């Protein structure tokens, strides 16, 4: 027995040693990392950053901003303590503190609530203090130099005391020319730009007010007095929350409550350089950019977002917590900066600590690939992206990177494949244009030769066939097909499209028109419509089959058709229309041919046209659908013997009836669901009482 116990103890010890020696696969990340898929939906990906150092011994109270220099010196705006803390990241020591007590200069009145800090290229310190309503400047040795108070320019201050612009600098950035970019609290006009002398240069960038559909409608119907007093018509633009200027002189800004353009990269005139809307938060607090042009943002919800130089989201990580102190999670994430090793540094404004994150191999490989691509080293970038794909096969960013590398190496077919996987239609279009151009150059000669041969063949047949046997054979075939009633009536729809007035009159008097043929046309049209919806080329196909509720589409299509027929019949019966329900059923069918052919042509051409030729498809659809609408309108007017005005009125009333019918059906469905739940509950109660269960 004792031997068995010793053996078990030895076995457990050996097992423990072996398990201790094995590598642990568990992630150190305290939050998930997300990226975007080809539908712009957030999906989980490999950890991009891991929490590293948590600095809690600096005594920070409500830190508001941070700037890290090239030699890893962090300047922290310690707002609650009215000071600027200079912290050496490498040594982990506080090197200096700027405050009223430490700055020995009688001209320096001290800080109140410093909330913005920036170091210029010359090493000068600029501090924005909304409490003191100024921006302080210190030279590179830390000596107080001057302050930038409210500009005295009349254009800034306004013509009266009531018009004076709010000047409470909360954030500041400096460009290579020592111009100041100031974000002021409560200022809707934009980012203030001052010369190094303090002269007001204007507003560098502004946010435009955007009206929601409801606000636009209210503005149309409200009087000026109602607009002035309505809280719903608050048309003030979004406020800037921060500004940053990178070492190349490029300016960036972030705004609150602006989900589509909250992050901007500005040109020299202040306009936004991002071509497409940037996926970002509505609660952005800070933005910074590293030497490779990678953009980092923070928000009050505790999320860190990383973007390419073009504004494409790379990663999103972090989360918000209220009470727990978990490394890498925040209660109020107020600022973000990056050191010279690529580590992210953040500050929690409420908990008062610094938190750093180190990039994983996955993240550094992506950054290296982006950098090499920008430098023109496409083969190196391709190798990096291929490695990323081995880690994450469905990475949209990686497929885009591979496709761009292939494209620049003139491997357009391969580029098209990866652009399609990434859902990048613009890139696919450019690559396809190159492929198509080569195909045209290759096959244009043989194609023209075939065309010439066909023309010659037609001429020869015309000369040889002196008795016109071929045209006669065509006429005989046409007559045979015309004797088949259904085919004849279906073919009649082509004539209705060409001459709607005369042909619809024949339907009115019963000379032509078949309900069976109309039903077949409706079914065929629905099939063509579905092909148009899901069968176009990749460049123009935005709807996925798996995202469609086929049952709802089928029921909706035919339900609206039936509603239109019934409602139009009821309306025209009241307004002295002559058409029968049978004729109203046939009229739309016999006018659908132009739209049907437009959809077929558009679907076919979508496989051969690039984005540059998209106007061709638009014109075809406008002509086809417009032609069908005009034909159906004329058909209804002819059948009901209406004037143009009376036909318009009847159609408006018809559509109103359709909307009412839809609302009634929805109400009945909702009430039926509630009634069925009520009846089921009563039934269960009766059964329980009868059975005694």
XYZ file of C-alpha atoms in Angstrom:
693
model
C 0.000 0.000 0.000
C 2.823 2.365 0.919
C 4.524 1.498 -2.398
C 1.393 2.430 -4.334
C 1.145 5.785 -2.555
C 4.797 6.575 -3.313
C 4.268 5.628 -6.967
C 1.265 7.919 -7.231
C 3.153 10.789 -5.637
C 6.082 10.249 -8.026
C 3.711 10.109 -10.992
C 2.042 13.369 -9.988
C 5.427 15.046 -9.518
C 6.630 13.934 -12.964
C 3.334 15.103 -14.524
C 3.683 18.485 -12.826
C 7.244 18.934 -14.121
C 6.225 17.998 -17.671
C 3.210 20.330 -17.654
C 5.326 23.160 -16.293
C 7.803 22.758 -19.113
C 5.104 22.901 -21.809
C 4.357 26.292 -23.401
C 1.114 27.928 -22.324
C -1.196 28.843 -25.204
C -3.506 31.095 -23.253
C -3.585 34.744 -24.366
C -2.510 37.553 -22.047
C -5.028 39.896 -23.667
C -7.813 41.133 -21.414
C -10.003 42.185 -24.345
C -10.720 40.906 -27.821
C -9.236 42.387 -30.981
C -11.630 43.108 -33.853
C -11.288 43.953 -37.505
C -13.736 44.337 -40.397
C -14.918 41.666 -42.813
C -15.941 42.261 -46.436
C -19.379 43.444 -45.252
C -17.804 46.050 -42.925
C -18.976 44.057 -39.927
C -16.729 43.726 -36.868
C -15.235 40.231 -36.478
C -12.721 38.826 -34.032
C -9.136 38.386 -35.100
C -5.816 37.481 -33.494
C -4.641 39.597 -30.561
C -2.906 42.685 -31.924
C -1.705 44.103 -28.597
C -1.177 42.741 -25.111
C -1.338 44.818 -21.917
C 2.131 45.514 -20.588
C 2.910 48.133 -17.941
C 0.390 49.720 -15.606
C 1.802 52.867 -13.968
C -0.176 53.789 -10.871
C 2.409 55.608 -8.710
C 2.549 58.984 -10.482
C -0.253 60.464 -8.405
C -2.211 61.530 -11.468
C -5.649 63.070 -10.981
C -7.840 63.358 -14.074
C -5.024 63.121 -16.649
C -6.307 64.677 -19.873
C -3.602 64.428 -22.557
C -0.206 62.907 -23.283
C 2.612 63.397 -25.785
C 5.629 61.081 -26.206
C 8.808 62.386 -27.812
C 11.223 60.485 -30.044
C 13.446 59.681 -27.054
C 10.524 58.180 -25.083
C 9.845 61.101 -22.777
C 6.134 61.332 -21.950
C 4.572 64.714 -21.175
C 1.316 64.182 -19.261
C -1.307 66.875 -18.660
C -2.211 66.135 -15.039
C -5.330 68.283 -15.030
C -6.519 67.500 -11.506
C -3.175 68.480 -9.996
C -2.683 71.561 -12.206
C 0.674 70.371 -13.508
C 2.552 68.730 -16.378
C 4.400 65.523 -15.470
C 7.488 64.603 -17.503
C 7.945 60.832 -17.298
C 10.824 58.802 -18.742
C 9.309 55.632 -20.177
C 12.641 53.798 -20.429
C 13.804 54.468 -16.864
C 10.357 54.594 -15.281
C 11.180 57.828 -13.431
C 9.636 61.279 -13.299
C 12.239 63.683 -14.721
C 10.469 66.973 -14.228
C 7.223 68.607 -13.181
C 5.863 71.857 -14.607
C 3.679 73.699 -12.115
C 3.365 77.072 -10.443
C 5.746 75.926 -7.706
C 8.436 74.460 -9.966
C 8.526 77.069 -12.726
C 10.597 79.922 -11.346
C 9.271 82.790 -13.395
C 7.175 85.642 -12.079
C 5.414 86.014 -15.407
C 4.053 82.455 -15.168
C 0.730 82.520 -13.304
C 0.539 78.720 -13.055
C -1.861 76.194 -14.505
C -5.500 75.792 -13.592
C -6.682 72.696 -15.477
C -4.128 71.868 -18.189
C -5.836 69.516 -20.656
C -3.679 69.661 -23.767
C 0.046 69.118 -24.248
C 2.264 69.090 -27.348
C 6.012 69.146 -28.071
C 7.126 70.984 -31.205
C 9.929 69.868 -33.520
C 12.255 72.240 -31.675
C 11.457 70.590 -28.353
C 9.263 73.424 -27.099
C 6.398 72.584 -24.758
C 2.903 73.946 -25.425
C 0.150 73.520 -22.835
C -3.551 74.270 -23.456
C -5.396 75.337 -20.316
C -9.146 76.047 -20.622
C -9.281 77.223 -17.013
C -6.696 79.925 -17.679
C -8.125 80.494 -21.196
C -4.715 80.422 -22.800
C -1.922 78.319 -24.282
C 1.403 78.379 -22.423
C 4.741 78.005 -24.184
C 8.028 76.767 -22.658
C 11.338 76.558 -24.498
C 13.230 73.299 -24.978
C 15.089 73.867 -21.700
C 11.836 74.129 -19.798
C 11.923 77.895 -19.285
C 8.651 79.771 -19.480
C 8.497 81.838 -22.667
C 5.034 83.226 -23.316
C 1.275 82.624 -23.454
C -1.224 82.772 -26.316
C -4.315 84.566 -25.092
C -7.490 85.404 -26.948
C -6.720 86.765 -30.438
C -7.489 90.467 -30.787
C -8.552 90.266 -34.444
C -12.087 91.709 -34.930
C -12.983 88.786 -37.199
C -12.415 86.444 -34.249
C -14.009 88.467 -31.482
C -17.106 89.660 -33.307
C -18.656 93.117 -33.533
C -20.245 93.089 -30.058
C -19.753 91.483 -26.670
C -22.581 89.052 -27.436
C -20.825 87.860 -30.590
C -17.477 87.144 -28.957
C -16.113 83.737 -29.884
C -15.507 81.305 -27.041
C -11.781 80.943 -26.354
C -10.993 78.190 -23.847
C -8.120 76.174 -25.359
C -8.413 72.493 -24.426
C -6.053 70.909 -26.979
C -3.148 72.206 -29.003
C -0.809 71.032 -31.782
C 2.124 72.725 -33.535
C 3.340 72.343 -37.122
C 6.867 72.781 -38.485
C 6.221 76.490 -39.097
C 5.303 76.902 -35.420
C 1.679 77.651 -36.261
C -0.721 76.673 -33.482
C -3.824 74.529 -33.988
C -6.151 75.026 -31.028
C -9.321 73.189 -30.059
C -11.445 75.424 -27.846
C -14.206 74.171 -25.571
C -17.706 74.995 -26.794
C -16.460 76.440 -30.096
C -18.455 75.254 -33.127
C -16.629 77.394 -35.699
C -13.693 74.993 -36.032
C -10.031 74.569 -35.119
C -8.376 77.917 -34.348
C -5.125 78.550 -36.203
C -2.646 81.068 -34.779
C 0.723 82.187 -36.087
C 3.700 81.806 -33.771
C 3.325 85.517 -33.033
C -0.238 84.930 -31.802
C -1.928 86.444 -34.857
C -5.264 84.854 -35.762
C -4.909 83.117 -39.153
C -8.454 81.767 -39.381
C -10.179 78.462 -38.784
C -8.042 75.641 -40.110
C -10.860 73.081 -40.333
C -14.582 73.129 -39.637
C -17.292 70.532 -39.153
C -20.413 70.996 -41.231
C -23.843 70.691 -39.641
C -25.852 67.753 -40.971
C -29.626 67.600 -40.804
C -31.359 64.299 -40.191
C -34.410 63.511 -42.405
C -36.691 64.473 -39.503
C -34.873 67.788 -38.991
C -35.006 68.557 -42.713
C -38.763 67.933 -42.723
C -39.342 70.069 -39.626
C -37.281 72.875 -41.099
C -39.530 72.857 -44.155
C -42.780 73.157 -42.205
C -41.685 75.279 -39.198
C -41.756 79.046 -39.150
C -38.547 80.924 -38.317
C -39.782 81.477 -34.777
C -40.574 77.763 -34.343
C -37.172 76.823 -35.749
C -35.481 79.136 -33.263
C -37.324 77.701 -30.256
C -37.312 74.019 -31.266
C -34.816 71.780 -29.469
C -35.219 69.212 -32.261
C -33.670 71.630 -34.742
C -30.286 71.911 -33.081
C -28.138 72.323 -36.186
C -24.836 73.060 -34.486
C -21.956 71.114 -36.053
C -20.030 68.491 -34.101
C -17.333 69.724 -31.752
C -13.690 68.866 -32.326
C -12.272 66.922 -29.387
C -8.580 66.837 -30.311
C -6.009 67.734 -32.938
C -2.582 66.301 -33.803
C 0.223 67.207 -36.213
C 2.679 64.453 -37.150
C 6.376 64.864 -37.869
C 5.740 65.278 -41.606
C 3.460 68.251 -40.903
C 0.174 66.446 -41.633
C -2.718 67.494 -39.380
C -5.350 65.116 -37.976
C -8.457 65.767 -35.919
C -11.164 63.839 -34.069
C -14.710 64.938 -33.266
C -17.441 63.768 -30.936
C -20.811 62.465 -32.162
C -19.612 62.071 -35.748
C -19.597 58.349 -36.606
C -18.856 58.832 -40.330
C -16.241 61.589 -40.284
C -15.148 61.707 -36.649
C -11.566 61.051 -37.753
C -10.088 63.335 -40.401
C -6.757 63.694 -42.127
C -6.407 67.272 -43.318
C -4.790 68.722 -46.392
C -3.087 72.115 -46.233
C -6.420 73.892 -46.800
C -8.087 71.936 -43.966
C -10.255 69.656 -46.124
C -10.582 65.954 -45.341
C -8.214 63.747 -47.359
C -9.976 60.463 -46.618
C -11.937 59.470 -49.721
C -14.260 57.043 -47.964
C -16.064 57.373 -44.616
C -13.868 56.109 -41.779
C -15.345 53.523 -39.425
C -14.923 55.136 -36.031
C -16.528 55.782 -32.682
C -18.892 58.602 -31.757
C -16.875 59.236 -28.569
C -13.359 59.958 -29.863
C -11.042 61.690 -27.422
C -7.573 61.647 -28.976
C -5.564 60.831 -32.099
C -1.865 60.211 -32.663
C 0.254 59.052 -35.607
C 3.558 57.190 -35.637
C 6.487 57.690 -37.994
C 5.076 55.149 -40.479
C 1.777 56.967 -40.806
C -0.230 54.472 -38.737
C -3.104 56.301 -37.019
C -4.261 55.542 -33.469
C -7.412 56.843 -31.773
C -8.968 56.520 -28.331
C -12.541 56.978 -27.117
C -14.416 57.332 -23.862
C -15.859 53.819 -24.242
C -12.393 52.372 -23.669
C -11.647 51.354 -27.269
C -8.404 51.824 -29.168
C -8.638 51.887 -32.971
C -5.703 51.593 -35.357
C -5.921 52.746 -38.988
C -3.803 52.726 -42.110
C -2.587 56.002 -43.548
C -5.649 55.918 -45.846
C -8.099 55.580 -42.964
C -8.786 51.850 -43.309
C -9.454 50.204 -39.944
C -6.767 47.676 -38.984
C -7.651 46.800 -35.385
C -10.067 47.700 -32.650
C -9.373 46.581 -29.087
C -10.155 47.437 -25.487
C -13.349 47.762 -23.477
C -14.970 49.828 -20.752
C -15.321 48.773 -17.114
C -16.823 50.660 -14.206
C -15.375 49.309 -10.973
C -12.952 46.485 -11.724
C -9.254 47.265 -12.121
C -8.271 45.043 -15.019
C -5.115 45.692 -16.981
C -5.975 46.857 -20.497
C -9.541 47.946 -19.700
C -10.612 51.505 -18.946
C -13.214 53.493 -17.111
C -12.496 56.637 -19.134
C -9.905 56.424 -21.915
C -8.912 60.037 -22.576
C -5.618 60.014 -24.465
C -3.281 57.856 -26.530
C 0.361 58.065 -27.642
C 2.986 55.759 -29.183
C 6.632 55.407 -28.120
C 9.634 54.777 -30.355
C 9.270 50.981 -29.968
C 5.718 50.959 -31.296
C 4.132 50.447 -27.875
C 0.821 52.171 -27.246
C 0.476 54.308 -24.111
C -2.867 55.396 -22.720
C -4.260 57.133 -19.662
C -7.451 56.526 -17.730
C -8.948 59.924 -16.921
C -10.909 58.720 -13.907
C -8.620 56.110 -12.384
C -5.518 58.225 -12.971
C -3.054 55.618 -14.260
C -1.020 54.951 -17.397
C -1.396 51.710 -19.345
C 0.912 50.471 -22.088
C 0.330 47.824 -24.764
C 2.953 45.890 -26.715
C 2.223 44.783 -30.287
C 2.145 41.076 -31.087
C 3.949 39.508 -34.031
C 0.639 39.544 -35.884
C 0.398 43.332 -35.563
C 4.062 44.069 -36.317
C 3.925 41.939 -39.465
C 0.921 43.910 -40.712
C 2.634 47.220 -39.974
C 5.790 46.062 -41.714
C 3.767 45.005 -44.752
C 2.018 48.384 -44.901
C 5.313 50.240 -44.585
C 7.051 48.171 -47.247
C 4.152 48.666 -49.624
C 4.298 52.443 -49.149
C 8.038 52.297 -49.892
C 7.407 50.350 -53.104
C 8.886 47.055 -51.868
C 5.942 45.031 -53.174
C 7.615 41.607 -53.022
C 8.520 42.115 -49.358
C 4.989 43.335 -48.626
C 3.561 40.300 -50.439
C 5.600 37.927 -48.274
C 4.422 39.686 -45.121
C 0.783 39.595 -46.196
C 1.068 35.932 -47.117
C 2.338 35.227 -43.608
C -0.594 37.172 -42.138
C -2.980 35.070 -44.221
C -1.473 31.921 -42.776
C -2.411 33.273 -39.351
C -5.826 34.529 -40.423
C -7.062 33.202 -43.754
C -10.075 35.546 -43.848
C -8.242 38.780 -43.072
C -9.749 41.384 -45.402
C -6.797 43.689 -44.792
C -4.326 40.959 -45.765
C -6.225 40.020 -48.936
C -6.316 43.705 -49.858
C -2.587 43.943 -49.228
C -1.849 40.848 -51.329
C -4.065 42.154 -54.132
C -2.367 45.568 -54.150
C 1.068 43.936 -54.233
C 0.001 41.730 -57.147
C -1.495 44.739 -58.911
C 1.702 46.773 -58.653
C 3.643 43.753 -59.908
C 1.245 43.637 -62.911
C -0.217 40.279 -61.887
C -3.739 41.488 -62.484
C -5.558 38.130 -62.555
C -4.225 37.245 -59.112
C -5.014 40.752 -57.883
C -8.637 40.358 -59.022
C -8.994 37.156 -57.020
C -7.823 38.689 -53.747
C -9.708 41.942 -54.321
C -12.881 39.876 -54.700
C -12.234 37.969 -51.468
C -11.640 41.295 -49.696
C -14.800 42.778 -51.174
C -12.766 45.623 -52.687
C -14.760 46.554 -55.791
C -12.703 49.640 -56.602
C -9.473 47.638 -56.658
C -11.130 44.795 -58.577
C -12.383 47.266 -61.165
C -8.914 48.720 -61.718
C -7.330 45.268 -62.023
C -10.069 44.067 -64.386
C -9.589 47.156 -66.552
C -5.970 46.094 -67.085
C -6.991 42.494 -67.833
C -9.721 43.599 -70.226
C -7.361 45.998 -71.973
C -4.937 43.173 -72.686
C -7.756 40.913 -73.889
C -9.034 43.603 -76.233
C -5.580 44.082 -77.682
C -5.239 40.318 -78.116
C -8.659 39.501 -79.579
C -9.672 42.720 -81.339
C -8.171 41.619 -84.663
C -9.866 38.176 -84.742
C -13.153 39.723 -83.605
C -13.136 42.311 -86.387
C -12.273 39.539 -88.851
C -15.298 37.512 -87.729
C -17.532 40.579 -88.082
C -16.252 41.226 -91.596
C -16.809 37.566 -92.535
C -20.378 37.683 -91.216
C -21.098 40.837 -93.219
C -19.608 39.247 -96.336
C -21.623 36.055 -95.703
C -24.835 38.062 -95.452
C -24.062 39.856 -98.708
C -23.252 36.558 -100.446
C -26.462 34.952 -99.173
C -28.421 37.949 -100.448
C -26.873 37.502 -103.897
C -27.251 33.717 -103.991
C -30.761 33.600 -102.519
C -32.450 35.409 -105.380
C -35.814 33.755 -104.681
C -35.755 35.036 -101.078
C -36.145 31.581 -99.606
C -34.518 32.468 -96.285
C -36.900 35.393 -95.538
C -39.807 33.202 -96.611
C -38.703 30.470 -94.212
C -38.551 33.022 -91.408
C -42.098 34.163 -92.166
C -43.387 30.588 -92.179
C -41.735 29.906 -88.817
C -43.207 33.129 -87.432
C -46.688 32.149 -88.618
C -46.402 28.701 -87.051
C -45.358 30.206 -83.715
C -48.155 32.778 -84.054
C -50.737 30.021 -84.261
C -49.816 28.937 -80.727
C -52.182 31.181 -78.665
C -50.014 31.624 -75.593
C -46.838 32.374 -77.573
C -48.759 34.778 -79.796
C -50.103 36.710 -76.817
C -46.689 36.786 -75.131
C -45.176 38.127 -78.347
C -47.884 40.786 -78.393
C -46.202 42.423 -75.399
C -43.323 43.498 -77.675
C -45.786 45.366 -79.878
C -47.343 46.980 -76.798
C -43.958 48.389 -75.869
C -43.466 49.891 -79.333
C -47.012 51.253 -79.875
C -48.757 51.320 -76.494
C -51.770 53.487 -77.490
C -52.979 51.281 -80.356
C -52.060 47.942 -78.785
C -53.614 48.675 -75.410
C -56.785 49.722 -77.221
C -56.903 46.216 -78.731
C -56.688 44.811 -75.186
C -59.524 47.129 -74.133
C -61.858 45.922 -76.877
C -60.880 42.274 -76.291
C -59.075 41.776 -79.581
C -55.813 40.817 -77.913
C -54.568 39.957 -74.451
C -54.526 36.754 -72.427
C -54.529 36.398 -68.622
C -52.457 33.202 -68.985
C -49.859 35.014 -71.089
C -49.826 37.868 -68.546
C -49.273 35.392 -65.701
C -46.362 33.812 -67.586
C -44.845 37.252 -68.199
C -45.129 38.084 -64.482
C -43.372 34.840 -63.544
C -40.627 35.360 -66.132
C -40.218 38.978 -65.049
C -39.818 37.892 -61.426
C -37.133 35.410 -62.492
C -35.323 38.139 -64.449
C -35.658 40.493 -61.460
C -34.093 37.923 -59.138
C -31.291 37.349 -61.667
C -30.726 41.096 -61.738
C -30.654 41.245 -57.933
C -28.179 38.412 -57.330
C -26.593 37.587 -60.687
C -24.564 40.652 -61.651
C -20.786 40.761 -61.913
C -18.800 41.241 -58.712
C -18.203 44.953 -59.293
C -21.924 45.713 -59.354
C -23.236 42.931 -57.105
C -23.921 44.286 -53.620
C -26.570 41.786 -52.495
C -25.589 38.285 -51.396
C -27.985 35.395 -51.940
C -27.448 34.167 -48.388
C -28.496 37.573 -47.042
C -31.850 37.503 -48.852
C -35.083 36.161 -47.381
C -36.374 34.481 -50.539
C -39.774 33.738 -49.025
C -40.281 37.376 -48.099
C -39.127 38.554 -51.545
C -41.510 36.214 -53.394
C -44.485 36.964 -51.158
C -43.736 40.683 -51.204
C -43.444 40.869 -55.008
C -46.696 39.092 -55.783
C -48.544 40.590 -52.800
C -47.787 44.137 -54.004
C -48.821 43.173 -57.543
C -52.147 41.747 -56.335
C -52.705 44.755 -54.066
C -52.116 47.114 -56.986
C -54.575 45.274 -59.215
C -57.306 45.103 -56.565
C -56.843 48.672 -55.295
C -56.734 50.127 -58.810
C -59.903 48.250 -59.723
C -61.710 49.529 -56.616
C -60.542 53.104 -57.198
C -61.416 53.141 -60.905
C -64.808 51.575 -60.185
C -65.606 54.595 -58.026
C -64.096 57.115 -60.483
C -65.928 55.803 -63.585
C -63.080 53.754 -65.032
C -63.995 51.362 -67.860
C -61.322 48.712 -67.239
C -62.208 45.300 -65.851
C -60.138 43.500 -63.268
C -59.016 41.099 -66.001
C -57.712 43.994 -68.103
C -56.034 45.661 -65.111
C -54.292 42.343 -64.447
C -52.945 42.252 -68.017
C -51.919 45.911 -68.451
C -48.750 45.918 -66.253
C -47.594 42.579 -67.702
C -47.749 43.859 -71.277
C -45.686 46.895 -70.318
C -42.849 45.101 -68.513
C -40.798 44.065 -71.550
C -38.558 47.190 -71.693
C -37.698 46.894 -67.981
C -37.126 43.155 -68.340
C -34.692 43.608 -71.229
C -32.959 46.468 -69.420
C -32.342 44.159 -66.442
C -31.047 41.372 -68.696
C -28.727 43.713 -70.592
C -27.501 45.346 -67.385
C -26.837 41.962 -65.777
C -24.881 40.774 -68.819
C -22.856 43.969 -69.234
C -22.005 44.046 -65.516
C -19.500 41.250 -66.192
C -17.645 43.332 -68.790
C -17.803 46.929 -67.569
C -15.689 48.620 -64.900
C -16.736 51.371 -62.508
C -15.704 53.946 -65.101
C -18.507 52.740 -67.385
C -21.168 52.431 -64.678
C -23.106 55.324 -66.231
C -23.910 53.031 -69.169
C -25.769 50.608 -66.909
C -27.513 53.513 -65.172
C -28.716 54.931 -68.488
C -29.954 51.503 -69.645
C -31.947 50.973 -66.435
C -33.399 54.504 -66.510
C -34.508 54.100 -70.126
C -35.894 50.586 -69.625
C -37.770 51.236 -66.389
C -38.952 54.656 -67.574
C -40.221 53.123 -70.814
C -42.143 50.441 -68.913
C -43.668 52.971 -66.504
C -44.755 55.160 -69.407
C -46.246 52.153 -71.256
C -48.162 50.941 -68.183
C -49.402 54.468 -67.484
C -50.652 54.809 -71.055
C -52.206 51.351 -70.890
C -54.211 52.187 -67.767
C -55.325 55.504 -69.250
C -56.461 53.734 -72.434
C -58.295 50.899 -70.700
C -60.085 53.201 -68.241
C -60.642 55.925 -70.886
C -59.004 58.511 -68.624
C -57.340 61.819 -69.366
C -53.754 62.297 -68.219
C -54.790 64.260 -65.129
C -57.522 61.812 -64.133
C -55.155 58.859 -64.565
C -52.552 60.509 -62.304
C -55.165 61.138 -59.610
C -56.441 57.543 -59.763
C -52.902 56.185 -59.425
C -52.166 58.428 -56.437
C -55.348 57.211 -54.725
C -54.409 53.629 -55.640
C -51.028 53.915 -53.923
C -52.644 55.511 -50.858
C -55.026 52.535 -50.680
C -52.074 50.163 -50.970
C -50.320 51.858 -48.016
C -53.514 51.699 -45.958
C -53.923 48.008 -46.786
C -50.333 47.272 -45.758
C -50.807 49.110 -42.441
C -54.061 47.219 -41.776
C -52.405 43.873 -42.514
C -49.518 44.676 -40.153
C -51.963 45.669 -37.395
C -53.955 42.454 -37.895
C -50.762 40.362 -37.750
C -49.663 42.039 -34.508
C -53.119 41.672 -32.961
C -53.330 38.053 -34.083
C -50.005 37.262 -32.420
C -51.249 38.783 -29.176
C -54.626 37.002 -29.469
C -52.996 33.645 -30.157
C -50.710 34.069 -27.121
C -53.765 34.960 -25.008
C -55.734 31.928 -26.237
C -52.780 29.594 -25.641
C -52.396 30.940 -22.093
C -56.130 30.408 -21.376
C -55.987 26.913 -22.878
C -53.081 25.944 -20.655
C -54.881 27.327 -17.614
C -58.078 25.366 -18.445
C -56.104 22.145 -18.919
C -54.288 22.733 -15.636
C -57.588 23.267 -13.771
C -59.302 20.257 -15.367
C -56.432 17.850 -14.851
C -55.498 19.275 -11.473
C -51.871 19.529 -12.588
